[in-house]
Amino acid sequence: MCSNMVRCLGDGNTSLQKLATSIVFFFCLSDVSCNSVEQKIYVELNNTVPCVRLLNATHQIGCQSSISGDTGVIHVLESEADLEWPLSKGPNPPYMVLLESSLFTRSIMMKMKNESNRVAGVAVVVPNTSPPEFSPHTTCPNENTGVYSDNYGPNLAHCNTTVWNPRGNGLSYEEFDFPVFSLKEDNETEFIKQCYLDHNRAVNGSAPQYPLCAMQLFSHMHAVTNTPTCMRRNDINFSINPEMVCDPLGDYNVWGSIRPYNDTVFGHKENESVVIAAARLDSRAFFWEVSTGAEGSVSGFVTLLAAAQALREVTHEAPPTRNILFAFFQGETFDYIGSSRMVYDMENGKFVIDLDNIHSVLEIGQVKNLVNNLQSSTAGLSFLLVEPNVSQPLPPSSLQRFLRAQPIPGIVLADHESAFNNRYYESFYDNAANLNLTYPSDLSPEEQLEFVTDTAKSLTDVATVVARALYKQAGGNESLVNNIKADPKIVTQMLYGFLVSSNNSWFQAVMAPELKNILKPSPPEYYVGVAMSSTPTRLVQYLLANLTGAATNLTQSQCQKPDELPNESRQMYSYLWVQGIVPPNSTERDSFCVRASVRLTKAVSPAFELGEYASKDYSTWTESRWKFIKARIFLVASRDLEMLTLGVGVAVLFTSLLVTYFISTKADVLFSSTREPASAAY
Amino acid sequence: MTAAVFFGCAFIAFGPAFSLFIFTIAKDPLRVIILIAGAFFWLVSLLLSSLVWFIATKATNAQDLTLQKNLLIFGSIFSVILQEVFRFAYYRLLRKANEGLAAISEEDGPPLSVREMAYVAGLGFGIMSGAFSMINTLSDSLGPGTVGMFGDSQYYFITSALMTLALTMLHTFWGVVFFEGCERKRWWVIAVVLCVHLMVFSLSLLNPFYVGSILPVYAIMLLMAVWAFFSSGGSLHNITLLWTCRKSNTETSS
């Protein structure tokens, strides 16, 4: 309010502006920025997402700006041929190139990378509808940390047989030394384009006139070169507050089991045989944090959660011979951080079981389109499982890390026979629309939560098959297999919560009270990050606990200290206090204590535990730190006007110095009427 | 708009005040004290008038923009009047102080004449007024952007600096004329100064029509300069004396 008005009125330079200035100075100190002149100049862009710098053992990838931001004259690119203007023809370099998403291609970005002294930065406008296909990831994901290498299956390594992600253009793994930001298609972007049309268009082939519309992007990254360099710089102990420059990527893996394990007894367990069911939790995109990974990861772990829930009853009635361990790995996108850490822990006796305890592994990969084949199988389900040719390598999957350590029988369930079907692998377009998650338009959010979509039905079928397969694999009673059915309601609620809006009533009911702030009206971000507190990990932990555990009668204080009770033990189970639902006629939640054998284990790459920052065996990915990231637009004046101002200023200063000196030395001559007439005229 | 504009505008706005300060005020500590006290008086007048304006705005509807603009104009007029009142108050204070200074000074008579005090007081008002006008704008001129995104003129910084320069000099001249008028008990002088101040304020309302605001203000500044020159003891005779003095100096030396 105050700032708006002052802007309208603070134009003159006398008492008006002085008055206004004094007001804003004295009384607006606690308000938002009330600096009226600043508001005449700069427009801050609030809905931008930067691309940040990531480093590994040998390279740095991502984008960097200079420490005081990069300023460039805005140019809206119309086609690839129009690149001539910013790269060679334009008279006012450097340029800030604004791209529509259809022009965000490898060839255009590479051309700008090569002429980067004329390109100050790039802004990409991300539309609401997805292009036909786009994947900024590499064609061969995680090619150096899987099980195939030059020593083992060299004809299968490095995608020599099957190129998994043929649509990948590898942009996420390129290094740019200018900032790249993404803008949404909203009013701010319209304003930017209007500013460009008003000021920056060349009229009839002549150069555009000053003042020109310009954009400034700040995304200065502190880390350089590679991980060993930045970790070494983290350790410099000169000052009391050491400046960290990068952090290793990582979070927590979530695991749960049918029969609980004592959390303090590690290493090999005699006569213990475990079937592991695995899925991955994370994904990434070109820009920082805006990853949705619907087909890439959400389809997989939602199916696994539904299978875990389907197995709950039958494993209580007739427990199978072998234990089943559900594992959700974080950080798999970045060279298998989570699974390599679990395998490392198993090899070194830091996990509750050992690699020798593993009977087999079943991993759920990308399962969106498993329902294509409508031939019904024996169980009355609508798809057919096909085993590919024996010379087909395994797709990028956590199973590869287990196989690297020890030969273990395993299956990866996926909807693609060779190359991925996913057209938006590891991109910001892999969202609910990619999974064909559509709701009728007249439903309220609560009704959408309950509505069973077709996607949910197909994933339920997959979950049923997985649950039955796991039960049989674990040596359960064959006659009970057909009773195992996954619940489509739970699947559709999970899909809604993970892909549309995480702040819904069901997620609120299963979460702890102190964690309810991580629920937002938008879907969660699946980037693994460095803060060790990513939302998907927490959600999956609490969901797995609610779906496989048991509700108890413990009070809140008992839930925090269950060891005082005779039958409860914190070593065997974890006790989580959850909010519960709101009963119809009251406002208080029915909170209760869930007892489940669900644990979190650290998912940070073993390279950082061992200090081998240049490791070739483990993931060495780190994310750079930065001070602030922002973007703004403004007009820039011509150099001539600036120099004119400076010239006039210097002239005024010198003239006033001369005139004042002259007058002050002759003052007694000039102002002498109060004295007696001068005795002599000099 | 970068360092070039920052220094250019700073020199334009504060160059003459700065040169006046180093050549005429800096050597005499008494003058420095009177300068700073004058600046303080101006500051207090602005504070009180802005208090009035602030209460007025808080008591009325904040969304009604024309009402707020009218309130601001009213507040500014009140501020102009209050500045002149404080100038008069400062005059009275200095007169009283002068007697005390005369008593303790080593020379015969007061160490500063009323004319010198008038000039210093006026300059104090002018410097503080210029600072409040310009510092805010100057700090924004350091960044890479310039004014104009929302339709303002791109010459905003230069014209701000020029207006600040004019206002600083005007306050100096008004100080001289005002004190002289009070000394000679010519009360109409006070009324004229007040009117000219109000006229300059209303001309500034014409911004951004800079031709209509800056040129008349500079014309008024020249007229006030002439009046201040004559009322502080100058005369045409002195100027011709200066001229012939220089001529004879060059004649005798050559």
mmCIF file with all atom_site columns, C-alpha atoms in Angstrom, chain A residues 313-386:
data_model
loop_
_atom_site.group_PDB
_atom_site.id
_atom_site.type_symbol
_atom_site.label_atom_id
_atom_site.label_alt_id
_atom_site.label_comp_id
_atom_site.label_asym_id
_atom_site.label_entity_id
_atom_site.label_seq_id
_atom_site.pdbx_PDB_ins_code
_atom_site.Cartn_x
_atom_site.Cartn_y
_atom_site.Cartn_z
_atom_site.occupancy
_atom_site.B_iso_or_equiv
_atom_site.pdbx_formal_charge
_atom_site.auth_seq_id
_atom_site.auth_comp_id
_atom_site.auth_asym_id
_atom_site.auth_atom_id
_atom_site.pdbx_PDB_model_num
ATOM 1  C CA . GLU A 1 313 ? -3.282 -59.846 5.866   1.00 0.00 ? 313 GLU A CA 1
ATOM 2  C CA . VAL A 1 314 ? -2.102 -63.076 4.320   1.00 0.00 ? 314 VAL A CA 1
ATOM 3  C CA . THR A 1 315 ? 1.323  -62.815 5.917   1.00 0.00 ? 315 THR A CA 1
ATOM 4  C CA . HIS A 1 316 ? -0.278 -62.427 9.333   1.00 0.00 ? 316 HIS A CA 1
ATOM 5  C CA . GLU A 1 317 ? -2.533 -65.448 8.868   1.00 0.00 ? 317 GLU A CA 1
ATOM 6  C CA . ALA A 1 318 ? -0.030 -67.694 7.117   1.00 0.00 ? 318 ALA A CA 1
ATOM 7  C CA . PRO A 1 319 ? 3.459  -66.310 7.296   1.00 0.00 ? 319 PRO A CA 1
ATOM 8  C CA . PRO A 1 320 ? 5.713  -67.461 4.455   1.00 0.00 ? 320 PRO A CA 1
ATOM 9  C CA . THR A 1 321 ? 8.955  -69.329 5.034   1.00 0.00 ? 321 THR A CA 1
ATOM 10 C CA . ARG A 1 322 ? 11.190 -66.549 3.936   1.00 0.00 ? 322 ARG A CA 1
ATOM 11 C CA . ASN A 1 323 ? 10.996 -62.970 5.016   1.00 0.00 ? 323 ASN A CA 1
ATOM 12 C CA . ILE A 1 324 ? 10.061 -60.259 2.498   1.00 0.00 ? 324 ILE A CA 1
ATOM 13 C CA . LEU A 1 325 ? 11.907 -56.972 2.709   1.00 0.00 ? 325 LEU A CA 1
ATOM 14 C CA . PHE A 1 326 ? 10.471 -53.943 0.908   1.00 0.00 ? 326 PHE A CA 1
ATOM 15 C CA . ALA A 1 327 ? 13.210 -51.485 0.003   1.00 0.00 ? 327 ALA A CA 1
ATOM 16 C CA . PHE A 1 328 ? 12.720 -47.984 -1.432  1.00 0.00 ? 328 PHE A CA 1
ATOM 17 C CA . PHE A 1 329 ? 16.000 -46.519 -2.642  1.00 0.00 ? 329 PHE A CA 1
ATOM 18 C CA . GLN A 1 330 ? 16.758 -42.792 -2.842  1.00 0.00 ? 330 GLN A CA 1
ATOM 19 C CA . GLY A 1 331 ? 19.274 -41.232 -5.160  1.00 0.00 ? 331 GLY A CA 1
ATOM 20 C CA . GLU A 1 332 ? 19.178 -43.930 -7.818  1.00 0.00 ? 332 GLU A CA 1
ATOM 21 C CA . THR A 1 333 ? 19.197 -41.331 -10.576 1.00 0.00 ? 333 THR A CA 1
ATOM 22 C CA . PHE A 1 334 ? 22.668 -40.240 -9.598  1.00 0.00 ? 334 PHE A CA 1
ATOM 23 C CA . ASP A 1 335 ? 24.642 -43.457 -10.012 1.00 0.00 ? 335 ASP A CA 1
ATOM 24 C CA . TYR A 1 336 ? 22.647 -45.575 -7.563  1.00 0.00 ? 336 TYR A CA 1
ATOM 25 C CA . ILE A 1 337 ? 23.365 -43.732 -4.332  1.00 0.00 ? 337 ILE A CA 1
ATOM 26 C CA . GLY A 1 338 ? 20.808 -45.591 -2.179  1.00 0.00 ? 338 GLY A CA 1
ATOM 27 C CA . SER A 1 339 ? 21.273 -49.112 -3.458  1.00 0.00 ? 339 SER A CA 1
ATOM 28 C CA . SER A 1 340 ? 25.069 -48.886 -3.533  1.00 0.00 ? 340 SER A CA 1
ATOM 29 C CA . ARG A 1 341 ? 24.962 -47.729 0.074   1.00 0.00 ? 341 ARG A CA 1
ATOM 30 C CA . MET A 1 342 ? 22.734 -50.617 1.138   1.00 0.00 ? 342 MET A CA 1
ATOM 31 C CA . VAL A 1 343 ? 24.947 -53.141 -0.640  1.00 0.00 ? 343 VAL A CA 1
ATOM 32 C CA . TYR A 1 344 ? 27.997 -51.558 0.978   1.00 0.00 ? 344 TYR A CA 1
ATOM 33 C CA . ASP A 1 345 ? 26.355 -51.768 4.386   1.00 0.00 ? 345 ASP A CA 1
ATOM 34 C CA . MET A 1 346 ? 25.488 -55.393 3.768   1.00 0.00 ? 346 MET A CA 1
ATOM 35 C CA . GLU A 1 347 ? 29.042 -56.192 2.695   1.00 0.00 ? 347 GLU A CA 1
ATOM 36 C CA . ASN A 1 348 ? 30.469 -54.561 5.785   1.00 0.00 ? 348 ASN A CA 1
ATOM 37 C CA . GLY A 1 349 ? 28.099 -55.914 8.351   1.00 0.00 ? 349 GLY A CA 1
ATOM 38 C CA . LYS A 1 350 ? 26.307 -52.661 8.976   1.00 0.00 ? 350 LYS A CA 1
ATOM 39 C CA . PHE A 1 351 ? 22.858 -53.825 7.946   1.00 0.00 ? 351 PHE A CA 1
ATOM 40 C CA . VAL A 1 352 ? 20.450 -56.224 9.608   1.00 0.00 ? 352 VAL A CA 1
ATOM 41 C CA . ILE A 1 353 ? 21.059 -58.865 6.962   1.00 0.00 ? 353 ILE A CA 1
ATOM 42 C CA . ASP A 1 354 ? 23.883 -59.897 4.731   1.00 0.00 ? 354 ASP A CA 1
ATOM 43 C CA . LEU A 1 355 ? 24.206 -60.449 0.987   1.00 0.00 ? 355 LEU A CA 1
ATOM 44 C CA . ASP A 1 356 ? 24.221 -64.187 1.665   1.00 0.00 ? 356 ASP A CA 1
ATOM 45 C CA . ASN A 1 357 ? 20.823 -63.891 3.300   1.00 0.00 ? 357 ASN A CA 1
ATOM 46 C CA . ILE A 1 358 ? 19.255 -62.661 0.081   1.00 0.00 ? 358 ILE A CA 1
ATOM 47 C CA . HIS A 1 359 ? 17.285 -65.291 -1.754  1.00 0.00 ? 359 HIS A CA 1
ATOM 48 C CA . SER A 1 360 ? 16.196 -63.178 -4.711  1.00 0.00 ? 360 SER A CA 1
ATOM 49 C CA . VAL A 1 361 ? 15.320 -59.659 -5.720  1.00 0.00 ? 361 VAL A CA 1
ATOM 50 C CA . LEU A 1 362 ? 12.213 -58.388 -7.457  1.00 0.00 ? 362 LEU A CA 1
ATOM 51 C CA . GLU A 1 363 ? 12.450 -54.823 -8.642  1.00 0.00 ? 363 GLU A CA 1
ATOM 52 C CA . ILE A 1 364 ? 9.639  -52.701 -10.015 1.00 0.00 ? 364 ILE A CA 1
ATOM 53 C CA . GLY A 1 365 ? 10.840 -50.313 -12.700 1.00 0.00 ? 365 GLY A CA 1
ATOM 54 C CA . GLN A 1 366 ? 8.723  -48.136 -14.973 1.00 0.00 ? 366 GLN A CA 1
ATOM 55 C CA . VAL A 1 367 ? 5.312  -49.808 -15.105 1.00 0.00 ? 367 VAL A CA 1
ATOM 56 C CA . LYS A 1 368 ? 2.961  -47.342 -16.714 1.00 0.00 ? 368 LYS A CA 1
ATOM 57 C CA . ASN A 1 369 ? 1.947  -49.342 -19.757 1.00 0.00 ? 369 ASN A CA 1
ATOM 58 C CA . LEU A 1 370 ? 1.921  -52.858 -18.446 1.00 0.00 ? 370 LEU A CA 1
ATOM 59 C CA . VAL A 1 371 ? -1.755 -53.036 -19.310 1.00 0.00 ? 371 VAL A CA 1
ATOM 60 C CA . ASN A 1 372 ? -1.288 -52.889 -23.044 1.00 0.00 ? 372 ASN A CA 1
ATOM 61 C CA . ASN A 1 373 ? -1.821 -56.497 -23.829 1.00 0.00 ? 373 ASN A CA 1
ATOM 62 C CA . LEU A 1 374 ? -5.419 -57.381 -23.134 1.00 0.00 ? 374 LEU A CA 1
ATOM 63 C CA . GLN A 1 375 ? -5.003 -61.140 -23.176 1.00 0.00 ? 375 GLN A CA 1
ATOM 64 C CA . SER A 1 376 ? -6.039 -62.246 -19.782 1.00 0.00 ? 376 SER A CA 1
ATOM 65 C CA . SER A 1 377 ? -3.668 -64.383 -17.799 1.00 0.00 ? 377 SER A CA 1
ATOM 66 C CA . THR A 1 378 ? -4.694 -67.170 -15.458 1.00 0.00 ? 378 THR A CA 1
ATOM 67 C CA . ALA A 1 379 ? -5.401 -64.821 -12.616 1.00 0.00 ? 379 ALA A CA 1
ATOM 68 C CA . GLY A 1 380 ? -7.955 -62.838 -14.598 1.00 0.00 ? 380 GLY A CA 1
ATOM 69 C CA . LEU A 1 381 ? -5.733 -59.843 -14.963 1.00 0.00 ? 381 LEU A CA 1
ATOM 70 C CA . SER A 1 382 ? -5.414 -57.761 -18.043 1.00 0.00 ? 382 SER A CA 1
ATOM 71 C CA . PHE A 1 383 ? -1.781 -58.132 -18.979 1.00 0.00 ? 383 PHE A CA 1
ATOM 72 C CA . LEU A 1 384 ? 0.737  -60.720 -19.931 1.00 0.00 ? 384 LEU A CA 1
ATOM 73 C CA . LEU A 1 385 ? 4.225  -60.934 -18.610 1.00 0.00 ? 385 LEU A CA 1
ATOM 74 C CA . VAL A 1 386 ? 6.821  -61.424 -21.298 1.00 0.00 ? 386 VAL A CA 1
#
